mmCIF file of C-alpha atoms in Angstrom:
data_model
loop_
_atom_site.group_PDB
_atom_site.id
_atom_site.type_symbol
_atom_site.label_atom_id
_atom_site.label_comp_id
_atom_site.label_asym_id
_atom_site.label_seq_id
_atom_site.Cartn_x
_atom_site.Cartn_y
_atom_site.Cartn_z
ATOM 1 C CA UNK A 1 -133.932 22.146 34.265
ATOM 2 C CA UNK A 2 -131.529 22.233 37.132
ATOM 3 C CA UNK A 3 -128.317 24.143 37.272
ATOM 4 C CA UNK A 4 -124.979 22.562 38.408
ATOM 5 C CA UNK A 5 -123.233 24.294 41.337
ATOM 6 C CA UNK A 6 -120.723 25.728 38.895
ATOM 7 C CA UNK A 7 -123.480 27.523 37.335
ATOM 8 C CA UNK A 8 -125.089 28.930 40.422
ATOM 9 C CA UNK A 9 -122.994 32.046 40.684
ATOM 10 C CA UNK A 10 -121.019 34.057 38.185
ATOM 11 C CA UNK A 11 -117.492 33.023 37.393
ATOM 12 C CA UNK A 12 -116.311 36.657 38.332
ATOM 13 C CA UNK A 13 -118.079 36.496 41.828
ATOM 14 C CA UNK A 14 -116.838 32.877 42.388
ATOM 15 C CA UNK A 15 -113.238 34.032 41.572
ATOM 16 C CA UNK A 16 -113.486 37.090 43.855
ATOM 17 C CA UNK A 17 -114.716 34.896 46.749
ATOM 18 C CA UNK A 18 -112.115 32.271 46.246
ATOM 19 C CA UNK A 19 -109.461 34.759 46.161
ATOM 20 C CA UNK A 20 -110.601 36.406 49.355
ATOM 21 C CA UNK A 21 -110.761 32.918 50.972
ATOM 22 C CA UNK A 22 -107.270 32.164 49.806
ATOM 23 C CA UNK A 23 -105.920 35.524 51.033
ATOM 24 C CA UNK A 24 -107.475 35.014 54.507
ATOM 25 C CA UNK A 25 -106.013 31.471 54.784
ATOM 26 C CA UNK A 26 -102.612 32.815 53.891
ATOM 27 C CA UNK A 27 -102.936 35.445 56.535
ATOM 28 C CA UNK A 28 -104.063 33.046 59.080
ATOM 29 C CA UNK A 29 -101.148 30.875 58.507
ATOM 30 C CA UNK A 30 -98.732 33.781 58.928
ATOM 31 C CA UNK A 31 -100.516 35.147 61.950
ATOM 32 C CA UNK A 32 -99.011 35.064 65.489
ATOM 33 C CA UNK A 33 -101.025 37.453 67.599
ATOM 34 C CA UNK A 34 -103.974 35.683 68.906
ATOM 35 C CA UNK A 35 -106.557 38.573 68.655
ATOM 36 C CA UNK A 36 -105.671 39.166 64.930
ATOM 37 C CA UNK A 37 -105.857 35.421 64.325
ATOM 38 C CA UNK A 38 -109.467 35.465 65.799
ATOM 39 C CA UNK A 39 -110.306 38.382 63.572
ATOM 40 C CA UNK A 40 -109.048 36.594 60.560
ATOM 41 C CA UNK A 41 -110.919 33.463 61.418
ATOM 42 C CA UNK A 42 -114.187 35.411 61.662
ATOM 43 C CA UNK A 43 -113.455 37.107 58.308
ATOM 44 C CA UNK A 44 -112.962 33.574 56.688
ATOM 45 C CA UNK A 45 -116.007 32.221 58.347
ATOM 46 C CA UNK A 46 -118.001 35.154 56.824
ATOM 47 C CA UNK A 47 -116.537 34.645 53.380
ATOM 48 C CA UNK A 48 -117.452 30.980 53.462
ATOM 49 C CA UNK A 49 -120.991 31.695 54.512
ATOM 50 C CA UNK A 50 -121.205 34.285 51.676
ATOM 51 C CA UNK A 51 -120.095 31.685 49.290
ATOM 52 C CA UNK A 52 -122.616 29.163 50.421
ATOM 53 C CA UNK A 53 -125.440 31.771 50.178
ATOM 54 C CA UNK A 54 -124.495 32.795 46.662
ATOM 55 C CA UNK A 55 -124.699 29.112 45.728
ATOM 56 C CA UNK A 56 -128.032 28.530 47.591
ATOM 57 C CA UNK A 57 -129.549 31.763 45.808
ATOM 58 C CA UNK A 58 -128.818 30.547 42.466
ATOM 59 C CA UNK A 59 -129.923 27.124 43.072
ATOM 60 C CA UNK A 60 -133.564 28.379 44.001
#
């Protein structure tokens, strides 16, 4: 029996990751300093990769 993508990670973990992504997007929108913007973009990319990995692990 296969799991849906919503069942692949715990709701708590999914919420924490989504909050982190939302926080990073808000910070990026407000940022004017290029170096800090680059750092925030890298953090966002890492959070998105983490989210994909969690989904992939649970689907295996």
